[in-house]
CSV table of C-alpha atoms in Angstrom, one decimal:
chain,number,residue,atom,x,y,z
T,1,MET,CA,107.9,123.0,113.2
T,2,PRO,CA,110.3,122.3,116.0
T,3,ALA,CA,114.0,123.3,115.9
T,4,LEU,CA,115.7,120.3,114.3
T,5,ILE,CA,118.5,118.5,115.9
T,6,ASP,CA,120.3,117.1,113.0
T,7,SER,CA,121.6,119.2,110.1
T,8,THR,CA,121.3,116.3,107.7
T,9,ILE,CA,117.5,116.3,108.3
T,10,GLN,CA,117.2,120.1,108.7
T,11,LYS,CA,118.1,120.6,105.0
T,12,TYR,CA,115.0,118.6,104.1
T,13,GLN,CA,112.6,120.7,106.2
T,14,ALA,CA,111.2,122.7,103.3
T,15,CYS,CA,110.5,119.5,101.4
T,16,ILE,CA,108.9,117.8,104.4
T,17,ASP,CA,106.6,120.8,104.9
T,18,ALA,CA,105.7,120.8,101.2
T,19,CYS,CA,104.9,117.1,101.3
T,20,ILE,CA,102.7,117.5,104.4
T,21,LYS,CA,100.8,120.4,103.0
T,22,CYS,CA,100.3,118.5,99.7
T,23,MET,CA,99.1,115.4,101.6
T,24,GLN,CA,96.6,117.5,103.5
T,25,ALA,CA,95.4,119.5,100.4
T,26,CYS,CA,94.8,116.2,98.5
T,27,GLU,CA,92.9,114.6,101.5
T,28,GLU,CA,90.7,117.7,101.7
T,29,CYS,CA,90.2,117.9,97.9
T,30,LEU,CA,89.5,114.2,97.6
T,31,SER,CA,86.8,114.4,100.4
T,32,SER,CA,85.3,117.5,98.7
T,33,CYS,CA,85.4,115.9,95.2
T,34,LEU,CA,83.4,112.9,96.5
T,35,LYS,CA,80.7,115.3,97.5
T,36,GLU,CA,80.5,117.1,94.1
T,37,PRO,CA,77.5,116.3,91.9
T,38,ASP,CA,79.8,115.5,89.0
T,39,VAL,CA,81.9,113.0,91.0
T,40,ALA,CA,81.7,110.5,88.1
T,41,ALA,CA,83.8,112.9,86.0
T,42,ARG,CA,86.5,113.1,88.8
T,43,THR,CA,87.3,109.5,89.5
T,44,GLN,CA,90.6,109.4,87.6
T,45,CYS,CA,91.7,112.5,89.6
T,46,ILE,CA,90.5,110.8,92.9
T,47,THR,CA,92.6,107.8,92.1
T,48,MET,CA,95.6,110.0,91.4
T,49,MET,CA,95.2,111.9,94.7
T,50,ARG,CA,95.2,108.6,96.6
T,51,ASP,CA,98.6,107.8,95.3
T,52,CYS,CA,99.8,111.4,95.9
T,53,ILE,CA,98.6,111.3,99.5
T,54,ASP,CA,100.4,108.0,100.2
T,55,ILE,CA,103.7,109.0,98.6
T,56,CYS,CA,103.8,112.5,100.2
T,57,ALA,CA,103.1,111.0,103.6
T,58,LEU,CA,105.9,108.4,103.2
T,59,SER,CA,108.4,110.9,101.7
T,60,ALA,CA,107.9,113.2,104.7
T,61,GLN,CA,108.6,110.2,107.0
T,62,TRP,CA,111.7,109.1,105.2
T,63,MET,CA,113.2,112.5,105.1
T,64,SER,CA,112.4,112.9,108.8
T,65,ARG,CA,114.3,109.7,109.5
T,66,GLY,CA,117.2,110.6,107.2
T,67,SER,CA,116.7,107.5,105.0
T,68,ASP,CA,119.2,106.6,102.4
T,69,HIS,CA,116.4,106.1,100.0
T,70,ALA,CA,114.6,109.4,100.6
T,71,ALA,CA,115.9,111.0,97.5
T,72,GLN,CA,114.7,108.2,95.3
T,73,LEU,CA,111.3,108.2,96.9
T,74,CYS,CA,111.1,112.0,96.5
T,75,GLN,CA,112.0,111.7,92.8
T,76,LEU,CA,108.9,109.4,92.3
T,77,CYS,CA,106.9,111.8,94.5
T,78,ALA,CA,107.7,114.7,92.2
T,79,THR,CA,106.5,112.7,89.2
T,80,ILE,CA,103.2,111.8,90.9
T,81,CYS,CA,102.7,115.4,92.2
T,82,ASP,CA,103.2,116.8,88.7
T,83,ALA,CA,100.6,114.4,87.3
T,84,CYS,CA,98.2,115.1,90.1
T,85,ALA,CA,98.7,118.9,89.7
T,86,THR,CA,97.8,118.6,86.0
T,87,HIS,CA,94.7,116.6,86.7
T,88,CYS,CA,93.5,118.9,89.5
T,89,ALA,CA,94.2,122.1,87.6
T,90,THR,CA,91.5,121.1,85.1
T,91,TYR,CA,88.7,121.7,87.7
T,92,GLN,CA,87.4,125.1,88.7
T,93,ASP,CA,86.6,124.4,92.4
T,94,THR,CA,88.6,126.2,95.1
T,95,HIS,CA,89.7,122.9,96.6
T,96,CYS,CA,91.0,121.6,93.3
T,97,LYS,CA,92.9,124.8,92.5
T,98,GLN,CA,94.4,124.8,96.0
T,99,CYS,CA,95.3,121.1,95.6
T,100,ALA,CA,96.9,121.7,92.2
T,101,GLU,CA,99.0,124.5,93.7
T,102,GLN,CA,100.2,122.4,96.6
T,103,CYS,CA,101.0,119.5,94.3
T,104,LYS,CA,103.0,121.9,92.1
T,105,GLN,CA,105.0,123.3,95.0
T,106,CYS,CA,105.6,119.8,96.4
T,107,ALA,CA,106.9,118.5,93.0
T,108,GLU,CA,109.3,121.4,92.9
T,109,GLU,CA,110.6,120.9,96.4
T,110,CYS,CA,110.9,117.1,95.8
T,111,ARG,CA,112.9,117.8,92.6
T,112,LYS,CA,115.3,120.1,94.4
T,113,MET,CA,115.7,117.6,97.2
T,114,SER,CA,116.4,114.7,95.0
T,115,ALA,CA,118.7,116.6,92.6
H,1,MET,CA,99.6,125.4,106.5
H,2,PRO,CA,97.2,126.5,103.7
H,3,ALA,CA,94.0,128.2,104.4
H,4,LEU,CA,91.5,125.4,104.9
H,5,ILE,CA,88.4,125.0,102.8
H,6,ASP,CA,86.1,123.1,105.1
H,7,SER,CA,85.3,124.3,108.6
H,8,THR,CA,84.8,120.7,109.7
H,9,ILE,CA,88.4,120.0,108.9
H,10,GLN,CA,89.7,123.4,110.0
H,11,LYS,CA,88.8,122.7,113.6
H,12,TYR,CA,91.3,119.8,113.5
H,13,GLN,CA,94.2,121.9,112.3
H,14,ALA,CA,95.9,122.3,115.7
H,15,CYS,CA,95.7,118.5,116.2
H,16,ILE,CA,96.9,117.7,112.7
H,17,ASP,CA,99.9,120.0,113.2
H,18,ALA,CA,100.7,118.4,116.6
H,19,CYS,CA,100.5,114.9,115.0
H,20,ILE,CA,102.9,115.9,112.2
H,21,LYS,CA,105.4,117.5,114.6
H,22,CYS,CA,105.2,114.4,116.9
H,23,MET,CA,105.8,112.1,113.9
H,24,GLN,CA,108.8,114.1,112.8
H,25,ALA,CA,110.2,114.3,116.3
H,26,CYS,CA,109.9,110.6,116.8
H,27,GLU,CA,111.5,109.8,113.4
H,28,GLU,CA,114.4,112.0,114.3
H,29,CYS,CA,114.7,110.7,117.8
H,30,LEU,CA,114.5,107.1,116.6
H,31,SER,CA,117.3,107.7,114.1
H,32,SER,CA,119.4,109.4,116.7
H,33,CYS,CA,118.8,106.7,119.4
H,34,LEU,CA,120.0,104.0,116.9
H,35,LYS,CA,123.3,105.9,116.8
H,36,GLU,CA,123.8,106.2,120.6
H,37,PRO,CA,126.4,103.9,122.1
H,38,ASP,CA,123.8,102.6,124.6
H,39,VAL,CA,121.2,101.7,122.0
H,40,ALA,CA,120.7,98.3,123.6
H,41,ALA,CA,119.1,100.2,126.6
H,42,ARG,CA,116.7,102.1,124.3
H,43,THR,CA,115.1,99.3,122.3
H,44,GLN,CA,111.8,99.4,124.2
H,45,CYS,CA,111.6,103.1,123.5
H,46,ILE,CA,112.5,102.6,119.8
H,47,THR,CA,109.6,100.1,119.5
H,48,MET,CA,107.3,102.6,121.2
H,49,MET,CA,108.3,105.4,118.8
H,50,ARG,CA,107.6,103.2,115.8
H,51,ASP,CA,104.0,102.8,116.9
H,52,CYS,CA,103.8,106.5,117.7
H,53,ILE,CA,105.1,107.5,114.3
H,54,ASP,CA,102.5,105.3,112.5
H,55,ILE,CA,99.5,106.4,114.5
H,56,CYS,CA,100.4,110.1,114.4
H,57,ALA,CA,100.8,110.0,110.6
H,58,LEU,CA,97.5,108.1,110.2
H,59,SER,CA,95.6,110.4,112.6
H,60,ALA,CA,96.8,113.5,110.6
H,61,GLN,CA,95.5,111.9,107.4
H,62,TRP,CA,92.2,110.9,108.9
H,63,MET,CA,91.6,114.3,110.3
H,64,SER,CA,92.5,115.9,107.0
H,65,ARG,CA,90.0,113.8,105.2
H,66,GLY,CA,87.3,114.4,107.8
H,67,SER,CA,87.0,110.7,108.6
H,68,ASP,CA,84.1,109.5,110.8
H,69,HIS,CA,86.6,107.5,112.8
H,70,ALA,CA,89.2,110.2,113.3
H,71,ALA,CA,88.2,110.8,116.9
H,72,GLN,CA,88.5,107.1,117.8
H,73,LEU,CA,91.9,106.9,116.2
H,74,CYS,CA,93.0,110.1,118.0
H,75,GLN,CA,91.9,108.6,121.3
H,76,LEU,CA,94.3,105.7,120.8
H,77,CYS,CA,96.9,108.1,119.5
H,78,ALA,CA,96.7,110.0,122.8
H,79,THR,CA,97.3,106.8,124.8
H,80,ILE,CA,100.3,105.9,122.7
H,81,CYS,CA,101.8,109.4,122.7
H,82,ASP,CA,101.5,109.5,126.5
H,83,ALA,CA,103.3,106.2,126.9
H,84,CYS,CA,106.0,107.3,124.4
H,85,ALA,CA,106.4,110.6,126.2
H,86,THR,CA,107.0,108.8,129.5
H,87,HIS,CA,109.6,106.5,127.9
H,88,CYS,CA,111.5,109.3,126.1
H,89,ALA,CA,111.5,111.6,129.2
H,90,THR,CA,113.7,109.1,131.0
H,91,TYR,CA,116.6,109.9,128.7
H,92,GLN,CA,118.8,113.1,128.9
H,93,ASP,CA,119.6,113.6,125.2
H,94,THR,CA,118.2,116.7,123.5
H,95,HIS,CA,116.5,114.6,120.9
H,96,CYS,CA,114.7,112.5,123.6
H,97,LYS,CA,113.6,115.5,125.6
H,98,GLN,CA,112.3,117.2,122.4
H,99,CYS,CA,110.5,114.0,121.4
H,100,ALA,CA,109.0,113.7,124.9
H,101,GLU,CA,107.7,117.3,124.7
H,102,GLN,CA,106.1,116.8,121.2
H,103,CYS,CA,104.5,113.5,122.3
H,104,LYS,CA,103.0,115.3,125.4
H,105,GLN,CA,101.6,118.1,123.3
H,106,CYS,CA,100.3,115.7,120.7
H,107,ALA,CA,98.6,113.6,123.4
H,108,GLU,CA,96.9,116.7,124.8
H,109,GLU,CA,95.7,117.9,121.3
H,110,CYS,CA,94.4,114.4,120.5
H,111,ARG,CA,92.5,114.2,123.8
H,112,LYS,CA,90.9,117.6,123.2
H,113,MET,CA,90.0,116.5,119.6
H,114,SER,CA,88.4,113.2,120.6
H,115,ALA,CA,86.6,114.6,123.7
Q,1,MET,CA,93.9,85.1,99.0
Q,2,PRO,CA,90.4,85.6,97.6
Q,3,ALA,CA,89.6,85.0,93.9
Q,4,LEU,CA,90.3,88.3,92.3
Q,5,ILE,CA,87.7,90.2,90.3
Q,6,ASP,CA,89.8,92.1,87.9
Q,7,SER,CA,92.4,90.5,85.7
Q,8,THR,CA,94.5,93.7,85.6
Q,9,ILE,CA,94.9,93.2,89.3
Q,10,GLN,CA,95.1,89.4,89.2
Q,11,LYS,CA,98.4,89.4,87.3
Q,12,TYR,CA,99.9,91.3,90.3
Q,13,GLN,CA,98.9,88.7,92.9
Q,14,ALA,CA,102.3,86.9,93.1
Q,15,CYS,CA,104.0,90.2,93.6
Q,16,ILE,CA,101.4,91.4,96.2
Q,17,ASP,CA,102.0,88.2,98.1
Q,18,ALA,CA,105.8,88.6,98.0
Q,19,CYS,CA,105.5,92.2,99.3
Q,20,ILE,CA,103.3,91.1,102.2
Q,21,LYS,CA,105.6,88.2,103.1
Q,22,CYS,CA,108.6,90.5,102.9
Q,23,MET,CA,106.9,93.2,105.1
Q,24,GLN,CA,106.0,90.6,107.7
Q,25,ALA,CA,109.5,89.0,107.7
Q,26,CYS,CA,111.1,92.4,108.1
Q,27,GLU,CA,108.8,93.4,110.9
Q,28,GLU,CA,109.6,90.1,112.7
Q,29,CYS,CA,113.3,90.4,112.0
Q,30,LEU,CA,113.4,94.0,113.2
Q,31,SER,CA,111.7,93.1,116.5
Q,32,SER,CA,114.0,90.2,117.0
Q,33,CYS,CA,117.2,92.2,116.1
Q,34,LEU,CA,116.2,94.8,118.7
Q,35,LYS,CA,116.3,92.0,121.3
Q,36,GLU,CA,119.7,90.6,120.3
Q,37,PRO,CA,122.7,91.5,122.6
Q,38,ASP,CA,124.7,92.9,119.7
Q,39,VAL,CA,121.9,95.3,118.6
Q,40,ALA,CA,124.4,98.1,118.3
Q,41,ALA,CA,126.0,96.2,115.4
Q,42,ARG,CA,122.7,95.9,113.6
Q,43,THR,CA,121.4,99.5,113.5
Q,44,GLN,CA,122.1,100.1,109.8
Q,45,CYS,CA,120.2,96.9,109.0
Q,46,ILE,CA,117.3,98.0,111.3
Q,47,THR,CA,117.1,101.3,109.4
Q,48,MET,CA,117.1,99.5,106.1
Q,49,MET,CA,114.3,97.2,107.2
Q,50,ARG,CA,112.1,100.1,108.2
Q,51,ASP,CA,112.3,101.5,104.7
Q,52,CYS,CA,111.7,98.0,103.3
Q,53,ILE,CA,108.6,97.5,105.4
Q,54,ASP,CA,107.1,100.8,104.3
Q,55,ILE,CA,107.7,100.4,100.6
Q,56,CYS,CA,106.5,96.7,100.6
Q,57,ALA,CA,103.3,97.6,102.4
Q,58,LEU,CA,102.6,100.5,100.0
Q,59,SER,CA,103.5,98.5,96.9
Q,60,ALA,CA,101.0,95.8,97.9
Q,61,GLN,CA,98.3,98.5,98.3
Q,62,TRP,CA,99.1,100.2,95.0
Q,63,MET,CA,99.0,96.9,93.1
Q,64,SER,CA,95.8,96.0,94.8
Q,65,ARG,CA,94.2,99.2,93.6
Q,66,GLY,CA,95.6,98.9,90.1
Q,67,SER,CA,97.5,102.2,90.4
Q,68,ASP,CA,99.1,103.7,87.3
Q,69,HIS,CA,102.3,104.2,89.4
Q,70,ALA,CA,102.5,100.7,90.9
Q,71,ALA,CA,105.3,99.7,88.5
Q,72,GLN,CA,107.4,102.7,89.3
Q,73,LEU,CA,107.0,102.1,93.1
Q,74,CYS,CA,107.8,98.3,92.6
Q,75,GLN,CA,111.0,99.3,90.8
Q,76,LEU,CA,112.2,101.2,93.8
Q,77,CYS,CA,110.9,98.5,96.1
Q,78,ALA,CA,113.1,96.0,94.2
Q,79,THR,CA,116.2,98.2,94.8
Q,80,ILE,CA,115.5,98.5,98.5
Q,81,CYS,CA,114.6,94.8,98.9
Q,82,ASP,CA,118.0,93.9,97.2
Q,83,ALA,CA,119.9,96.2,99.6
Q,84,CYS,CA,118.0,94.9,102.6
Q,85,ALA,CA,118.7,91.3,101.5
Q,86,THR,CA,122.4,91.9,101.3
Q,87,HIS,CA,122.4,93.5,104.8
Q,88,CYS,CA,120.3,90.8,106.4
Q,89,ALA,CA,122.3,87.9,104.8
Q,90,THR,CA,125.4,89.0,106.7
Q,91,TYR,CA,123.8,87.8,110.0
Q,92,GLN,CA,123.5,84.1,111.1
Q,93,ASP,CA,120.3,84.3,113.0
Q,94,THR,CA,117.3,82.4,111.6
Q,95,HIS,CA,115.2,85.5,111.6
Q,96,CYS,CA,117.9,87.3,109.5
Q,97,LYS,CA,118.3,84.5,107.1
Q,98,GLN,CA,114.6,84.2,106.6
Q,99,CYS,CA,114.2,87.9,106.2
Q,100,ALA,CA,117.0,88.0,103.6
Q,101,GLU,CA,115.3,85.2,101.7
Q,102,GLN,CA,111.9,87.0,101.6
Q,103,CYS,CA,113.6,90.2,100.5
Q,104,LYS,CA,115.3,88.4,97.7
Q,105,GLN,CA,112.1,86.8,96.5
Q,106,CYS,CA,110.2,90.1,96.8
Q,107,ALA,CA,112.9,92.0,94.8
Q,108,GLU,CA,112.6,89.3,92.1
Q,109,GLU,CA,108.8,89.6,91.9
Q,110,CYS,CA,109.0,93.4,91.9
Q,111,ARG,CA,111.5,93.4,89.0
Q,112,LYS,CA,109.3,91.0,87.0
Q,113,MET,CA,106.2,93.2,87.8
Q,114,SER,CA,107.9,96.5,86.8
Q,115,ALA,CA,109.6,95.1,83.7
Y,1,MET,CA,103.1,82.8,104.6
Y,2,PRO,CA,106.5,81.8,105.9
Y,3,ALA,CA,106.9,79.6,109.0
Y,4,LEU,CA,107.0,82.1,111.8
Y,5,ILE,CA,109.9,82.4,114.2
Y,6,ASP,CA,108.3,83.8,117.3
Y,7,SER,CA,105.3,82.1,118.9
Y,8,THR,CA,104.1,85.5,120.2
Y,9,ILE,CA,103.6,86.6,116.7
Y,10,GLN,CA,102.6,83.2,115.3
Y,11,LYS,CA,99.3,83.3,117.3
Y,12,TYR,CA,98.4,86.5,115.3
Y,13,GLN,CA,98.8,84.9,111.9
Y,14,ALA,CA,95.1,84.2,111.2
Y,15,CYS,CA,94.3,87.8,112.1
Y,16,ILE,CA,97.2,89.2,110.0
Y,17,ASP,CA,96.0,87.2,107.0
Y,18,ALA,CA,92.4,88.4,107.5
Y,19,CYS,CA,93.6,92.0,107.6
Y,20,ILE,CA,95.7,91.7,104.4
Y,21,LYS,CA,92.8,90.0,102.6
Y,22,CYS,CA,90.4,92.7,103.8
Y,23,MET,CA,92.8,95.5,102.7
Y,24,GLN,CA,93.1,93.9,99.3
Y,25,ALA,CA,89.4,93.4,98.9
Y,26,CYS,CA,88.7,97.0,99.9
Y,27,GLU,CA,91.3,98.4,97.5
Y,28,GLU,CA,89.9,96.3,94.6
Y,29,CYS,CA,86.3,97.2,95.5
Y,30,LEU,CA,87.1,100.9,95.8
Y,31,SER,CA,88.8,100.9,92.4
Y,32,SER,CA,85.8,99.1,90.9
Y,33,CYS,CA,83.2,101.4,92.6
Y,34,LEU,CA,84.9,104.4,91.2
Y,35,LYS,CA,84.2,102.9,87.7
Y,36,GLU,CA,80.5,102.1,88.4
Y,37,PRO,CA,78.0,104.5,86.7
Y,38,ASP,CA,76.3,105.2,90.0
Y,39,VAL,CA,79.5,106.1,91.8
Y,40,ALA,CA,77.8,109.2,93.2
Y,41,ALA,CA,75.6,106.8,95.3
Y,42,ARG,CA,78.7,105.1,96.7
Y,43,THR,CA,80.8,107.9,98.0
Y,44,GLN,CA,80.1,107.2,101.7
Y,45,CYS,CA,81.1,103.6,101.2
Y,46,ILE,CA,84.3,104.7,99.3
Y,47,THR,CA,85.2,106.9,102.3
Y,48,MET,CA,84.6,104.1,104.7
Y,49,MET,CA,86.8,101.7,102.6
Y,50,ARG,CA,89.6,104.2,102.7
Y,51,ASP,CA,89.7,104.1,106.5
Y,52,CYS,CA,89.3,100.3,106.4
Y,53,ILE,CA,92.3,99.9,104.1
Y,54,ASP,CA,94.5,102.1,106.3
Y,55,ILE,CA,93.6,100.4,109.6
Y,56,CYS,CA,93.8,96.9,108.2
Y,57,ALA,CA,97.3,97.5,106.7
Y,58,LEU,CA,98.5,99.1,110.0
Y,59,SER,CA,97.0,96.3,112.1
Y,60,ALA,CA,98.8,93.7,110.1
Y,61,GLN,CA,102.1,95.6,110.6
Y,62,TRP,CA,101.6,96.0,114.3
Y,63,MET,CA,100.8,92.4,114.8
Y,64,SER,CA,103.8,91.4,112.7
Y,65,ARG,CA,106.1,93.4,115.0
Y,66,GLY,CA,104.4,92.2,118.1
Y,67,SER,CA,103.4,95.7,119.2
Y,68,ASP,CA,102.1,96.3,122.7
Y,69,HIS,CA,99.3,98.3,121.1
Y,70,ALA,CA,98.2,95.8,118.5
Y,71,ALA,CA,95.2,94.6,120.4
Y,72,GLN,CA,93.9,98.2,120.9
Y,73,LEU,CA,94.4,98.9,117.2
Y,74,CYS,CA,92.6,95.6,116.2
Y,75,GLN,CA,89.7,96.6,118.4
Y,76,LEU,CA,89.2,99.8,116.4
Y,77,CYS,CA,89.9,97.8,113.2
Y,78,ALA,CA,87.0,95.4,114.1
Y,79,THR,CA,84.6,98.4,114.6
Y,80,ILE,CA,85.6,99.9,111.2
Y,81,CYS,CA,85.4,96.6,109.4
Y,82,ASP,CA,81.9,96.0,110.8
Y,83,ALA,CA,80.8,99.4,109.6
Y,84,CYS,CA,82.4,98.8,106.2
Y,85,ALA,CA,80.8,95.4,105.8
Y,86,THR,CA,77.4,96.8,106.5
Y,87,HIS,CA,77.8,99.5,103.9
Y,88,CYS,CA,79.3,97.2,101.2
Y,89,ALA,CA,76.6,94.5,101.8
Y,90,THR,CA,73.9,97.0,100.5
Y,91,TYR,CA,75.4,96.7,97.0
Y,92,GLN,CA,74.8,93.8,94.6
Y,93,ASP,CA,78.1,93.8,92.7
Y,94,THR,CA,80.4,90.9,93.1
Y,95,HIS,CA,83.3,93.1,94.3
Y,96,CYS,CA,81.0,94.7,97.0
Y,97,LYS,CA,79.7,91.3,98.2
Y,98,GLN,CA,83.3,89.9,98.3
Y,99,CYS,CA,84.5,93.0,100.1
Y,100,ALA,CA,81.7,92.8,102.7
Y,101,GLU,CA,82.6,89.1,103.3
Y,102,GLN,CA,86.3,89.9,103.9
Y,103,CYS,CA,85.4,92.8,106.1
Y,104,LYS,CA,83.1,90.6,108.2
Y,105,GLN,CA,85.8,87.9,108.5
Y,106,CYS,CA,88.4,90.5,109.4
Y,107,ALA,CA,86.2,92.0,112.1
Y,108,GLU,CA,85.7,88.6,113.6
Y,109,GLU,CA,89.4,87.8,113.7
Y,110,CYS,CA,90.2,91.3,115.1
Y,111,ARG,CA,87.6,90.8,117.9
Y,112,LYS,CA,89.1,87.4,118.7
Y,113,MET,CA,92.6,88.8,118.7
Y,114,SER,CA,91.8,91.8,120.9
Y,115,ALA,CA,89.6,89.8,123.4
């Protein structure tokens, strides 16, 4: 990441990075889940990951712009990341375990950020 | 960034990172430009950055999911990043110079990716 | 709007429509504000509209997909639409008045939806 | 939709509406496909709809803001809508047929818009 100009934004960098990693892990996991033979057993998790991707991407943008509402969005992001982590952790695939881990870390950073 | 599962996606990582850095630099620069006393002289650049933010964020997502249309989106992303870099490079502020640099790097990565 | 298949989603249609109208009114108002001679006095409102656009667009998508988290997102959407309406209502331009009106209506629909 | 302020944007209204309807039809169809017993046979179509949703939503936003790059984005949107329509038309479910129809109409409007 580039050196940041504004210290108000700089303090969010750890959370921005966690959101981006989580977005990417969910996108990869979702694509991989769609190719698994038991995809029919994963549809609830797929739906959950779609929400998680959207809110992680938006949270990263709002923190980057120093939005007044970033903390509130990150609070909801934490809730969704937690739910997504719980879902993903029930599967044994590497992509699911990795996704669950990124979701957990993102939830933690979002909670710290919005505290 | 986490170790990537899928080599199809892994090859996009440099471009994904460039898109995310560019999105963030544009968000920061836009917020800073809105606070400059000569904001009225920067409105065309602000409009340009908004498009740049949107397409960088989406390109990063589509590459992460291994979308069939990622290359086409990155091609348009390169065009917009180039235009945005040209605009931002006309200003002397640190945030504008930094934004121009990230846009240029992103355009280059997107061109390589979509080649 | 097309006849909707799923009654779970159908009940959200009024709120989806309000979110889309609000997104569009904010995009138009933001573009118009950037062209006003006193743009420097409108930058806080511009920043507010950017958040409003993002969350309205996402709320419409989450309702359309019947997301489990749509109500929570709409709750935040209502808060942001209210704040945006208050800001926009302080300006006399037609585009600002129209934007304030759409924000108010969207806030109301989002509150009903998330109740 | 509200009476539009700016004639530059007004001329896009038919295309904006088509993009929003298509986004919504794809979101609904995707959610429904995930619940179908033969979801494993629909994963390529699901992936296609995800791209279609994203680009329709963004095209509607860029037209609403009167972006210089709206025509280029709509050109890519038309390509993706066409591909999505072809995929969805191979299924017999009402939600797939409806989605295919909206994709076809959106592709047509996007082609007209970007001509």
